[in-house]
Structures are given as C-alpha cells and as structure tokens.
C-alpha cells in the first residue's frame, strides 16, 4: 500500500510543483527580458545626440525625401551597433509627426499593430510604456520610450522581442496535465457526491410535490430521471385524475347555483314586469292627455326612459333564467360573423375602431342556433369597443382544428384585471358603472348549450382576447336538453 501511495503521489506532487512554481519561474524570465528591453530603450535614447536631434527636427520641418534618407542613415548606424549586442531584439525609432518608422527589419513584421498601439500609449502618457502578451504564435515583449528634448517628444525609441511558440505551448501543456490529473482524482469523489445528491433531491422533489398537490390539484411534479421519475409520473397521473374530478364537482356546483339563481331571478323579474307595464301604460296615456304641456312632456320622457331601462333589465333577467327555444341548423361561422359586423360597423366607426378580419379558408360548418350566437358575438364586440373609448384596434379571427371551430376577438383596450377574469362570467358581476353583469353570463350559458367554451386572456399589449370554441358536431345530449327547456 505504501509503495502504491509513493508511485501515485510522486508524479502528482511533481505536477503540482510544476503547476504552482513553474509560472513563477516563467514570470522571472519574462521580467528579466523586460528589464533588458528597458535598458535598450534607455541606450537608444542616450544615443540621440544634439546633431541627430537637430536632424530629426529639421526633417519634421521640411519633410523632404532627402532629409528623411539622411536621418535614416544616422539612425541606422546607432541601431546597428545596438543590434550586435542584443541579438534577437528588434529595435527602431518612430517619428509620428512625419509618420516614419526606422527599423533594421522590413515592414509588416508580426505584431506591428501592437507597436502602433504602444507608440500611441507612450505619446499619451508622455512616458515609457511596456507591454507583454501571449497568443497562439507565442507572444511579444514591447518597450516604447519617448525621446524628449527641450520638453518636446521628437521621436520614440522602441525595442521588441518575440517569444517563441514553444514557450506558450509548454505552459499550456503543464496546465492541461495538471487539470486532467486533478479532475481524475476528484472525479470519483464528485461522482459519488452527485449520485447521493440526486437521490436526495429526487426524494425531496417527490415529497414537496405531494405537499403541493395536496394544496392544489393543478400542481405537477417536474420530470425526474431514473426510477424516481416513474414514481413522479405516477403521482402526476393521480393528480390529473383528482383535478378532473374537482373540475366536475365545481361544474356541478355551479350548475346547481345557477339553476337556483335562475328560479329566483325568474320570480323577481315576473313580479317586476307587471307593475312596470302598468307604469309604462300610464305614462303613454298621460303623454296623450298632456301633449300640449312641454314641461309635463319633459317629465314624462324621463319616466318613460327609466321604465324602458328597467324593462330591458327585466328582459335580460328572463333571458338568463329561461332561454328561448333554440333553432338548430347548419351554419357557417364566418358568414354569421360577417353579418354581425355589418350591423355593428357603425357603432365601431363611432368610436374610431380599426377592424381587422382573418378567416381560415374552407372552414367546416357547425350545427348551432345562429341567433343565439349572434347575441354572444354582439355582446363581445360591444364590450371590446367600450374598452377603447378613445379608439383602438379589434382583430377578429376564425380558425379550426379537427374538433372545434374558434372565433377570437383581440382588442387593444385597457384589459381585464386578473382578479376580474376569474369572476367575469358570473351573473351580476360587472366592472362597468352602468352594467348589469348579465351579458357575459348569458353568453357563457349560450356557448355551454352548444357544447363549447368561452374564455378570456390578457394580450401582450395589455388588451383582452375573448376566444369562443364550438364543436364541429353538436353534442346530442346537450341538444336534447336545450330542446326540452
């Protein structure tokens, strides 16, 4: 065992040492080379005597080719002497004001862009600038030193040295070996920890999921891998069954409440209708009797207006409690909607509503009561227009799938609050100041009699989207129930 530990630990220790201490050694070598470039820059600065400085200033003033050639010969002699002492280092002078660079090497040397940036940094900082970087070609050490005479930068002396690619490759190999070795050692420990953690997490997910389902049947467990996933899938199936049962119970309770409410409403509406009819007949008689009195006619008009309003409410109550007998026939939902749009268009124009229509081609026919569906669509369109008192857009779309035909009404109005969406189809629930709260409740009942659904959602723009779905074939049981009412 001791031998195994030594055999395994020795190379690991060597790699750790290489990974930890080799970068320090590399940094020392780079620092040594950088100091050499700084020293070269100082010597290049010192080699610019008064005569050469004067030649540089003259060349800057004249910019003549002969002066540039003469300056190049003077600087070439100084660079040549230094190049013998520092082999492998590229040195040169740059005079930015005349855009001239003098070097022993030809143009387009690698990293010329780095040299240009270094010269710009030295000019901006008015002091020496050093840079070191690595890439796939190896790297570069650069030092730029301004040549200052009489507080003016007349030139810039620079020295640069390329770092061979083997240097970067060696460093990358060391790092790769270190990383692979450490990953190999830690892989087993990490793998074990992950397996245990996944098992614990899966158990916690199932436990929390059961608590969530206990509170809300619509909650579902997220997908879990392995055998735990099969358990989670079985629990989700159980939750779906419980959710369906809860929905059926809620629908049954709603139907019972609506039936009881319908009986109560019918009785109240009947008791209100007779006195209102007497009041209306009396008003009509008084209008004839006092037709010469304008003041009396004004009062009678007010009474008649309120009587008509109450009569309309009573009619809505009776429609809600005792829907009229339905007339079922084959209907094209597109043609029915176009007829509704025809007589609601003036109302939309009055509020400056921009209408868009989009109809699917070759829609199947539905078996429905056209007049009752018109009542639903008129109610939805009026609600949409009233939500856009300053104008807006209304998009009506009709499309289908294999089972249903859909009519969608999307407006750009003020939208419906989330808390109102849950109750908006309940009788007598309204967000309007003068509404009765029966329009959408009646619409909901009509669509339910057709075996369909009506739903409302908020659009991304903040408006409302009402979607009505009607089965392509009417449910026979629902039809018989309607005909018997």
Short mmCIF file of C-alpha atoms in Angstrom, two decimals:
data_model
loop_
_atom_site.label_atom_id
_atom_site.label_comp_id
_atom_site.label_asym_id
_atom_site.label_seq_id
_atom_site.Cartn_x
_atom_site.Cartn_y
_atom_site.Cartn_z
CA UNK A 1 0.00 0.00 0.00
CA UNK A 2 2.86 2.35 0.91
CA UNK A 3 4.54 1.66 -2.44
CA UNK A 4 1.31 2.38 -4.32
CA UNK A 5 0.93 5.66 -2.49
CA UNK A 6 4.52 6.63 -3.37
CA UNK A 7 4.11 5.64 -7.04
CA UNK A 8 0.88 7.61 -7.35
CA UNK A 9 1.81 10.54 -5.14
CA UNK A 10 5.26 11.19 -6.63
CA UNK A 11 4.16 12.20 -10.14
CA UNK A 12 1.17 14.08 -8.73
CA UNK A 13 3.47 16.01 -6.42
CA UNK A 14 5.76 16.74 -9.37
CA UNK A 15 2.88 18.07 -11.47
CA UNK A 16 1.54 20.15 -8.59
CA UNK A 17 5.02 21.60 -8.09
CA UNK A 18 5.28 22.31 -11.82
CA UNK A 19 1.85 23.94 -11.89
CA UNK A 20 2.47 26.05 -8.81
CA UNK A 21 6.12 27.06 -9.18
CA UNK A 22 6.72 26.95 -12.95
CA UNK A 23 4.58 30.08 -13.54
CA UNK A 24 6.77 31.91 -11.04
CA UNK A 25 9.89 30.87 -12.90
CA UNK A 26 8.29 31.96 -16.18
CA UNK A 27 7.44 35.34 -14.68
CA UNK A 28 11.04 35.80 -13.57
CA UNK A 29 12.29 35.07 -17.10
CA UNK A 30 9.77 37.47 -18.62
CA UNK A 31 10.74 40.16 -16.11
CA UNK A 32 14.39 39.69 -16.94
CA UNK A 33 13.70 40.09 -20.66
CA UNK A 34 11.52 43.14 -19.98
CA UNK A 35 14.31 44.79 -18.00
CA UNK A 36 16.64 44.13 -20.93
CA UNK A 37 14.24 45.95 -23.28
CA UNK A 38 14.04 48.88 -20.85
CA UNK A 39 17.82 49.05 -20.80
CA UNK A 40 17.91 49.00 -24.61
CA UNK A 41 15.38 51.83 -24.72
CA UNK A 42 17.49 53.93 -22.38
CA UNK A 43 20.59 53.38 -24.52
CA UNK A 44 18.69 54.24 -27.69
CA UNK A 45 17.51 57.46 -26.06
CA UNK A 46 21.06 58.32 -24.99
CA UNK A 47 22.40 57.60 -28.50
CA UNK A 48 20.39 60.53 -29.89
CA UNK A 49 22.97 63.35 -29.63
CA UNK A 50 22.37 67.01 -30.39
CA UNK A 51 23.28 66.58 -34.04
CA UNK A 52 20.82 63.74 -34.54
CA UNK A 53 18.13 65.62 -32.58
CA UNK A 54 18.64 68.62 -34.83
CA UNK A 55 18.38 66.36 -37.88
CA UNK A 56 15.07 64.97 -36.60
CA UNK A 57 13.67 68.45 -36.01
CA UNK A 58 14.82 69.58 -39.46
CA UNK A 59 13.23 66.57 -41.12
CA UNK A 60 9.96 67.26 -39.27
CA UNK A 61 10.04 70.84 -40.58
CA UNK A 62 10.99 70.11 -44.21
CA UNK A 63 9.56 66.61 -44.69
CA UNK A 64 11.79 66.32 -47.77
CA UNK A 65 12.78 62.85 -49.00
CA UNK A 66 16.49 63.75 -48.93
CA UNK A 67 16.31 64.76 -45.26
CA UNK A 68 14.37 61.58 -44.44
CA UNK A 69 17.04 59.45 -46.18
CA UNK A 70 19.82 61.29 -44.35
CA UNK A 71 18.06 60.79 -41.00
CA UNK A 72 17.58 57.11 -41.75
CA UNK A 73 21.35 56.68 -42.32
CA UNK A 74 22.18 58.36 -39.00
CA UNK A 75 19.67 56.27 -37.03
CA UNK A 76 20.68 53.10 -38.88
CA UNK A 77 24.27 53.37 -37.61
CA UNK A 78 23.10 53.68 -34.00
CA UNK A 79 20.63 50.79 -34.31
CA UNK A 80 23.23 48.56 -35.97
CA UNK A 81 25.65 48.96 -33.06
CA UNK A 82 22.98 48.01 -30.52
CA UNK A 83 21.75 45.06 -32.59
CA UNK A 84 25.16 43.39 -32.35
CA UNK A 85 24.93 43.49 -28.55
CA UNK A 86 21.28 42.41 -28.28
CA UNK A 87 20.64 39.72 -30.85
CA UNK A 88 17.08 38.60 -31.36
CA UNK A 89 15.69 42.01 -30.39
CA UNK A 90 14.07 44.26 -32.99
CA UNK A 91 14.81 47.92 -32.33
CA UNK A 92 13.80 51.09 -34.08
CA UNK A 93 12.80 54.74 -33.95
CA UNK A 94 9.44 56.27 -34.84
CA UNK A 95 8.75 59.92 -35.69
CA UNK A 96 4.94 60.17 -35.58
CA UNK A 97 4.79 63.76 -36.85
CA UNK A 98 6.12 62.66 -40.26
CA UNK A 99 4.65 59.13 -39.97
CA UNK A 100 8.05 57.49 -40.38
CA UNK A 101 9.41 54.40 -38.63
CA UNK A 102 13.08 53.44 -38.94
CA UNK A 103 14.00 49.83 -38.23
CA UNK A 104 16.55 47.22 -39.24
CA UNK A 105 13.77 44.78 -40.15
CA UNK A 106 11.45 45.18 -43.17
CA UNK A 107 7.83 46.38 -42.72
CA UNK A 108 4.92 44.05 -41.89
CA UNK A 109 6.75 42.46 -39.02
CA UNK A 110 4.36 40.41 -36.86
CA UNK A 111 2.56 42.44 -34.18
CA UNK A 112 3.00 45.79 -35.99
CA UNK A 113 -0.45 46.76 -34.68
CA UNK A 114 0.79 46.19 -31.11
CA UNK A 115 3.72 48.51 -31.84
CA UNK A 116 1.40 51.23 -33.15
CA UNK A 117 -0.76 50.95 -30.02
CA UNK A 118 2.34 51.07 -27.79
CA UNK A 119 3.58 54.22 -29.52
CA UNK A 120 0.18 55.86 -29.06
CA UNK A 121 0.14 54.94 -25.35
CA UNK A 122 3.64 56.36 -24.84
CA UNK A 123 2.68 59.63 -26.54
CA UNK A 124 -0.49 59.97 -24.48
CA UNK A 125 1.24 59.20 -21.18
CA UNK A 126 4.41 61.13 -22.14
CA UNK A 127 6.43 58.38 -20.53
CA UNK A 128 7.79 54.86 -21.13
CA UNK A 129 5.29 52.13 -21.97
CA UNK A 130 5.82 48.37 -21.64
CA UNK A 131 3.57 45.52 -22.75
CA UNK A 132 3.61 41.72 -22.60
CA UNK A 133 1.06 39.35 -24.06
CA UNK A 134 0.75 35.75 -25.22
CA UNK A 135 -1.16 34.15 -28.11
CA UNK A 136 -1.06 31.08 -30.35
CA UNK A 137 2.05 32.41 -32.17
CA UNK A 138 3.96 32.73 -28.91
CA UNK A 139 3.93 36.26 -27.66
CA UNK A 140 5.61 39.66 -27.64
CA UNK A 141 7.60 41.82 -25.24
CA UNK A 142 7.46 45.52 -26.13
CA UNK A 143 9.00 48.66 -24.65
CA UNK A 144 8.47 52.16 -26.05
CA UNK A 145 10.40 55.15 -24.69
CA UNK A 146 9.77 58.77 -25.74
CA UNK A 147 12.88 60.71 -26.80
CA UNK A 148 12.36 64.07 -25.13
CA UNK A 149 14.45 67.13 -25.95
CA UNK A 150 13.62 70.55 -24.53
CA UNK A 151 10.29 69.21 -23.17
CA UNK A 152 9.20 68.02 -26.63
CA UNK A 153 8.85 64.44 -27.84
CA UNK A 154 10.90 64.42 -31.03
CA UNK A 155 10.86 60.64 -31.55
CA UNK A 156 10.11 57.35 -29.86
CA UNK A 157 12.67 54.60 -29.34
CA UNK A 158 11.27 51.11 -29.15
CA UNK A 159 12.51 47.59 -28.65
CA UNK A 160 10.53 44.39 -29.02
CA UNK A 161 11.28 40.72 -28.79
CA UNK A 162 9.15 37.80 -29.91
CA UNK A 163 8.55 34.91 -27.57
CA UNK A 164 8.77 31.55 -29.41
CA UNK A 165 5.55 29.47 -29.68
CA UNK A 166 7.17 26.63 -27.75
CA UNK A 167 7.08 28.80 -24.65
CA UNK A 168 3.29 29.15 -24.75
CA UNK A 169 2.83 25.51 -25.74
CA UNK A 170 4.93 24.32 -22.82
CA UNK A 171 2.92 26.43 -20.43
CA UNK A 172 -0.39 25.17 -21.83
CA UNK A 173 0.75 21.54 -21.64
CA UNK A 174 1.67 21.96 -18.00
CA UNK A 175 -1.70 23.45 -17.21
CA UNK A 176 -3.58 20.76 -19.15
CA UNK A 177 -1.73 17.92 -17.42
CA UNK A 178 -2.38 19.48 -14.03
CA UNK A 179 -6.09 19.96 -14.74
CA UNK A 180 -6.57 16.42 -16.11
CA UNK A 181 -4.77 14.89 -13.14
CA UNK A 182 -6.77 16.82 -10.60
CA UNK A 183 -10.03 16.02 -12.39
CA UNK A 184 -9.13 12.34 -12.38
CA UNK A 185 -8.51 12.38 -8.64
CA UNK A 186 -11.65 14.32 -7.86
CA UNK A 187 -13.87 12.51 -10.38
CA UNK A 188 -14.67 9.57 -8.15
CA UNK A 189 -15.47 11.73 -5.12
CA UNK A 190 -17.57 14.15 -7.14
CA UNK A 191 -19.40 11.31 -8.89
CA UNK A 192 -20.35 9.72 -5.60
CA UNK A 193 -21.49 13.04 -4.19
CA UNK A 194 -23.60 13.73 -7.30
CA UNK A 195 -25.32 10.34 -7.15
CA UNK A 196 -26.18 10.75 -3.48
CA UNK A 197 -27.29 14.33 -4.01
CA UNK A 198 -29.52 13.39 -6.96
CA UNK A 199 -31.23 10.70 -4.91
CA UNK A 200 -31.81 13.13 -2.04
CA UNK A 201 -33.06 15.84 -4.43
CA UNK A 202 -35.43 13.42 -6.16
CA UNK A 203 -36.84 12.33 -2.83
CA UNK A 204 -37.29 15.98 -1.78
CA UNK A 205 -38.97 16.81 -5.11
CA UNK A 206 -41.47 14.00 -4.65
CA UNK A 207 -42.10 14.94 -1.03
CA UNK A 208 -42.62 18.63 -1.85
CA UNK A 209 -44.73 17.65 -4.86
CA UNK A 210 -47.10 15.63 -2.71
CA UNK A 211 -47.47 18.63 -0.41
CA UNK A 212 -48.14 20.88 -3.41
CA UNK A 213 -50.72 18.52 -4.89
CA UNK A 214 -52.43 18.31 -1.51
CA UNK A 215 -52.89 22.10 -1.64
CA UNK A 216 -53.53 22.47 -5.38
CA UNK A 217 -54.56 19.67 -7.74
CA UNK A 218 -53.17 21.62 -10.74
CA UNK A 219 -49.62 21.35 -9.38
CA UNK A 220 -47.37 18.86 -11.20
CA UNK A 221 -44.08 17.29 -10.23
CA UNK A 222 -41.18 18.20 -12.53
CA UNK A 223 -39.53 15.46 -14.54
CA UNK A 224 -37.14 13.28 -12.55
CA UNK A 225 -34.67 10.79 -14.05
CA UNK A 226 -34.37 7.13 -13.17
CA UNK A 227 -36.78 5.06 -11.13
CA UNK A 228 -37.78 8.14 -9.16
CA UNK A 229 -39.07 9.57 -12.44
CA UNK A 230 -41.52 6.67 -12.82
CA UNK A 231 -42.84 7.36 -9.34
CA UNK A 232 -43.20 11.09 -10.14
CA UNK A 233 -45.06 10.25 -13.37
CA UNK A 234 -47.49 8.01 -11.49
CA UNK A 235 -48.12 10.76 -8.94
CA UNK A 236 -48.79 13.28 -11.76
CA UNK A 237 -51.29 10.89 -13.32
CA UNK A 238 -53.06 10.62 -9.98
CA UNK A 239 -53.08 14.42 -9.68
CA UNK A 240 -54.63 14.77 -13.15
CA UNK A 241 -57.42 12.42 -12.14
CA UNK A 242 -58.03 14.40 -8.94
CA UNK A 243 -58.00 17.68 -10.89
CA UNK A 244 -60.57 16.36 -13.35
CA UNK A 245 -62.77 15.19 -10.50
CA UNK A 246 -62.51 18.61 -8.82
CA UNK A 247 -63.47 20.36 -12.08
CA UNK A 248 -66.53 18.14 -12.49
CA UNK A 249 -67.58 18.82 -8.92
CA UNK A 250 -67.11 22.58 -9.45
CA UNK A 251 -69.17 22.49 -12.66
CA UNK A 252 -71.91 20.56 -10.88
CA UNK A 253 -71.98 23.08 -8.02
CA UNK A 254 -72.03 25.97 -10.49
CA UNK A 255 -74.92 24.40 -12.39
CA UNK A 256 -76.87 23.92 -9.18
CA UNK A 257 -76.22 27.52 -8.10
CA UNK A 258 -77.23 28.88 -11.50
CA UNK A 259 -80.39 26.78 -11.54
CA UNK A 260 -81.41 28.06 -8.11
CA UNK A 261 -80.49 31.60 -9.10
CA UNK A 262 -82.46 31.28 -12.33
CA UNK A 263 -85.61 30.31 -10.46
CA UNK A 264 -85.20 33.21 -8.05
CA UNK A 265 -84.49 35.68 -10.87
CA UNK A 266 -87.47 34.47 -12.88
CA UNK A 267 -89.80 35.07 -9.94
CA UNK A 268 -88.40 38.54 -9.24
CA UNK A 269 -88.49 39.53 -12.92
CA UNK A 270 -92.10 38.38 -13.23
CA UNK A 271 -93.15 40.38 -10.17
CA UNK A 272 -91.36 43.47 -11.52
CA UNK A 273 -92.68 43.23 -15.06
CA UNK A 274 -96.37 43.67 -14.26
CA UNK A 275 -96.01 46.92 -12.24
CA UNK A 276 -93.59 48.28 -14.85
CA UNK A 277 -96.10 47.54 -17.61
CA UNK A 278 -98.77 49.49 -15.68
CA UNK A 279 -96.41 52.44 -15.17
CA UNK A 280 -95.47 52.43 -18.87
CA UNK A 281 -99.14 52.35 -19.98
CA UNK A 282 -99.94 55.19 -17.57
CA UNK A 283 -97.09 57.29 -18.96
CA UNK A 284 -98.27 56.73 -22.53
CA UNK A 285 -101.80 57.80 -21.55
CA UNK A 286 -100.52 60.93 -19.80
CA UNK A 287 -98.38 61.82 -22.83
CA UNK A 288 -101.54 61.92 -24.93
CA UNK A 289 -103.51 63.76 -22.28
CA UNK A 290 -100.88 66.43 -21.61
CA UNK A 291 -99.44 66.68 -25.09
CA UNK A 292 -99.79 70.48 -25.03
CA UNK A 293 -97.69 70.88 -21.88
CA UNK A 294 -93.99 70.84 -22.81
CA UNK A 295 -92.90 70.81 -19.17
CA UNK A 296 -95.10 67.79 -18.40
CA UNK A 297 -93.86 66.01 -21.55
CA UNK A 298 -90.28 66.51 -20.36
CA UNK A 299 -91.02 64.84 -17.03
CA UNK A 300 -92.93 62.02 -18.73
CA UNK A 301 -89.99 61.40 -21.12
CA UNK A 302 -87.69 60.96 -18.13
CA UNK A 303 -90.10 58.49 -16.54
CA UNK A 304 -90.52 56.59 -19.81
CA UNK A 305 -86.74 56.39 -20.33
CA UNK A 306 -86.24 54.87 -16.88
CA UNK A 307 -89.16 52.48 -17.40
CA UNK A 308 -87.63 51.29 -20.69
CA UNK A 309 -84.29 50.83 -18.95
CA UNK A 310 -85.86 48.73 -16.21
CA UNK A 311 -87.81 46.77 -18.82
CA UNK A 312 -84.54 45.96 -20.60
CA UNK A 313 -83.02 44.71 -17.34
CA UNK A 314 -86.08 42.55 -16.69
CA UNK A 315 -85.78 41.10 -20.20
CA UNK A 316 -82.11 40.23 -19.56
CA UNK A 317 -83.11 38.57 -16.30
CA UNK A 318 -85.73 36.48 -18.06
CA UNK A 319 -83.28 35.56 -20.85
CA UNK A 320 -80.82 34.39 -18.22
CA UNK A 321 -83.38 32.36 -16.29
CA UNK A 322 -85.46 30.95 -19.18
CA UNK A 323 -83.60 30.88 -22.52
CA UNK A 324 -85.88 30.68 -25.52
CA UNK A 325 -86.23 27.51 -27.57
CA UNK A 326 -83.24 27.02 -29.86
CA UNK A 327 -83.35 26.59 -33.64
CA UNK A 328 -80.52 24.30 -34.73
CA UNK A 329 -79.21 24.43 -38.29
CA UNK A 330 -76.02 24.14 -40.35
CA UNK A 331 -74.18 27.46 -40.07
CA UNK A 332 -71.03 28.97 -41.48
CA UNK A 333 -69.41 30.79 -38.59
CA UNK A 334 -67.64 33.17 -40.99
CA UNK A 335 -70.86 34.24 -42.71
CA UNK A 336 -72.58 34.65 -39.34
CA UNK A 337 -69.76 36.87 -38.07
CA UNK A 338 -69.79 38.96 -41.25
CA UNK A 339 -73.50 39.65 -40.73
CA UNK A 340 -72.82 40.69 -37.13
CA UNK A 341 -70.02 43.00 -38.28
CA UNK A 342 -72.34 44.58 -40.85
CA UNK A 343 -74.78 45.97 -38.27
CA UNK A 344 -72.13 46.69 -35.60
CA UNK A 345 -69.82 48.55 -38.00
CA UNK A 346 -71.49 51.97 -37.43
CA UNK A 347 -71.05 51.51 -33.67
CA UNK A 348 -67.36 50.73 -34.18
CA UNK A 349 -66.89 53.68 -36.54
CA UNK A 350 -68.44 55.96 -33.95
CA UNK A 351 -65.57 55.10 -31.56
CA UNK A 352 -62.89 55.10 -34.31
CA UNK A 353 -62.21 51.38 -34.04
CA UNK A 354 -59.90 49.90 -36.69
CA UNK A 355 -61.23 46.43 -37.55
CA UNK A 356 -59.09 43.59 -38.91
CA UNK A 357 -60.51 40.26 -40.06
CA UNK A 358 -58.71 36.97 -40.62
CA UNK A 359 -60.68 33.91 -41.70
CA UNK A 360 -59.45 30.42 -42.39
CA UNK A 361 -60.39 29.06 -45.82
CA UNK A 362 -62.69 26.03 -46.09
CA UNK A 363 -63.96 26.08 -42.53
CA UNK A 364 -66.31 23.21 -41.65
CA UNK A 365 -69.93 24.00 -40.88
CA UNK A 366 -71.27 23.84 -37.35
CA UNK A 367 -74.73 22.88 -36.12
CA UNK A 368 -75.86 25.82 -33.96
CA UNK A 369 -78.52 28.37 -33.15
CA UNK A 370 -77.46 31.34 -35.27
CA UNK A 371 -79.50 33.98 -33.45
CA UNK A 372 -78.15 32.92 -30.09
CA UNK A 373 -74.55 33.00 -31.39
CA UNK A 374 -75.17 36.47 -32.84
CA UNK A 375 -76.19 37.59 -29.35
CA UNK A 376 -72.86 36.30 -27.99
CA UNK A 377 -70.72 37.94 -30.69
CA UNK A 378 -72.55 41.27 -30.49
CA UNK A 379 -72.03 41.30 -26.73
CA UNK A 380 -68.27 40.59 -27.10
CA UNK A 381 -67.83 43.26 -29.80
CA UNK A 382 -69.72 45.89 -27.77
CA UNK A 383 -67.60 45.12 -24.70
CA UNK A 384 -64.43 45.42 -26.81
CA UNK A 385 -65.49 48.79 -28.25
CA UNK A 386 -66.43 50.12 -24.81
CA UNK A 387 -62.96 49.20 -23.53
CA UNK A 388 -61.47 51.52 -26.19
CA UNK A 389 -63.33 54.84 -25.75
CA UNK A 390 -60.54 56.79 -27.48
CA UNK A 391 -60.22 54.39 -30.39
CA UNK A 392 -58.11 51.29 -30.96
CA UNK A 393 -57.86 48.07 -32.92
CA UNK A 394 -60.07 44.99 -32.94
CA UNK A 395 -58.80 41.79 -34.58
CA UNK A 396 -61.39 39.07 -35.34
CA UNK A 397 -60.02 35.67 -36.35
CA UNK A 398 -61.81 32.43 -37.21
CA UNK A 399 -59.96 29.13 -37.49
CA UNK A 400 -60.48 25.46 -36.72
CA UNK A 401 -58.84 22.20 -35.75
CA UNK A 402 -60.09 18.63 -36.01
CA UNK A 403 -62.72 19.05 -33.29
CA UNK A 404 -63.68 22.71 -32.91
CA UNK A 405 -64.19 25.98 -34.74
CA UNK A 406 -62.74 29.02 -32.93
CA UNK A 407 -63.64 32.71 -33.03
CA UNK A 408 -61.10 35.06 -31.44
CA UNK A 409 -61.68 38.74 -30.58
CA UNK A 410 -58.47 40.63 -29.65
CA UNK A 411 -58.70 44.31 -28.69
CA UNK A 412 -56.16 46.94 -27.64
CA UNK A 413 -58.25 48.28 -24.79
CA UNK A 414 -57.49 48.67 -21.11
CA UNK A 415 -57.66 44.92 -20.49
CA UNK A 416 -59.21 42.98 -17.62
CA UNK A 417 -57.58 42.59 -14.22
CA UNK A 418 -56.58 39.07 -13.16
CA UNK A 419 -58.98 39.12 -10.23
CA UNK A 420 -61.86 40.07 -12.58
CA UNK A 421 -61.08 37.31 -15.12
CA UNK A 422 -61.97 34.64 -12.57
CA UNK A 423 -65.45 36.09 -11.97
CA UNK A 424 -66.28 37.82 -15.23
CA UNK A 425 -68.70 35.09 -16.40
CA UNK A 426 -70.57 35.00 -13.08
CA UNK A 427 -74.08 36.53 -13.07
CA UNK A 428 -74.35 40.16 -11.87
CA UNK A 429 -70.55 40.58 -11.80
CA UNK A 430 -69.55 43.69 -13.75
CA UNK A 431 -66.75 46.25 -13.90
CA UNK A 432 -68.94 48.84 -15.64
CA UNK A 433 -70.69 51.64 -13.81
CA UNK A 434 -73.99 51.08 -15.62
CA UNK A 435 -73.71 47.36 -16.42
CA UNK A 436 -76.00 44.63 -15.13
CA UNK A 437 -73.39 41.88 -15.16
CA UNK A 438 -75.61 39.54 -17.19
CA UNK A 439 -74.22 39.93 -20.74
CA UNK A 440 -71.22 37.63 -20.38
CA UNK A 441 -73.12 35.27 -18.06
CA UNK A 442 -75.78 34.82 -20.75
CA UNK A 443 -73.06 34.40 -23.40
CA UNK A 444 -71.39 31.75 -21.25
CA UNK A 445 -74.67 29.84 -20.96
CA UNK A 446 -75.33 30.04 -24.71
CA UNK A 447 -71.87 28.70 -25.60
CA UNK A 448 -72.17 25.99 -22.94
CA UNK A 449 -75.50 24.91 -24.52
CA UNK A 450 -73.60 24.46 -27.77
CA UNK A 451 -71.10 22.20 -26.01
CA UNK A 452 -68.35 24.81 -26.41
CA UNK A 453 -66.30 27.13 -24.24
CA UNK A 454 -65.68 30.85 -23.92
CA UNK A 455 -62.51 32.15 -22.29
CA UNK A 456 -60.70 35.46 -21.84
CA UNK A 457 -56.98 36.18 -21.51
CA UNK A 458 -54.76 39.24 -21.42
CA UNK A 459 -52.75 40.04 -24.54
CA UNK A 460 -49.08 41.09 -24.55
CA UNK A 461 -50.17 44.67 -25.34
CA UNK A 462 -52.45 44.80 -22.30
CA UNK A 463 -55.76 44.31 -24.09
CA UNK A 464 -58.21 41.40 -23.89
CA UNK A 465 -58.63 38.31 -26.05
CA UNK A 466 -62.00 36.54 -25.98
CA UNK A 467 -61.92 33.08 -27.58
CA UNK A 468 -65.09 31.12 -28.36
CA UNK A 469 -64.83 27.45 -29.32
CA UNK A 470 -67.74 25.46 -30.74
CA UNK A 471 -67.60 21.76 -31.61
CA UNK A 472 -67.85 20.93 -35.26
CA UNK A 473 -70.57 18.42 -34.33
CA UNK A 474 -73.08 19.38 -31.63
CA UNK A 475 -73.30 17.17 -28.59
CA UNK A 476 -76.64 15.29 -28.95
CA UNK A 477 -77.25 15.10 -25.24
CA UNK A 478 -76.74 18.84 -24.84
CA UNK A 479 -79.03 19.48 -27.82
CA UNK A 480 -81.83 17.38 -26.38
CA UNK A 481 -81.51 19.19 -23.06
CA UNK A 482 -81.85 22.54 -24.82
CA UNK A 483 -84.82 21.46 -26.88
CA UNK A 484 -86.60 20.21 -23.77
CA UNK A 485 -86.25 23.52 -21.91
#
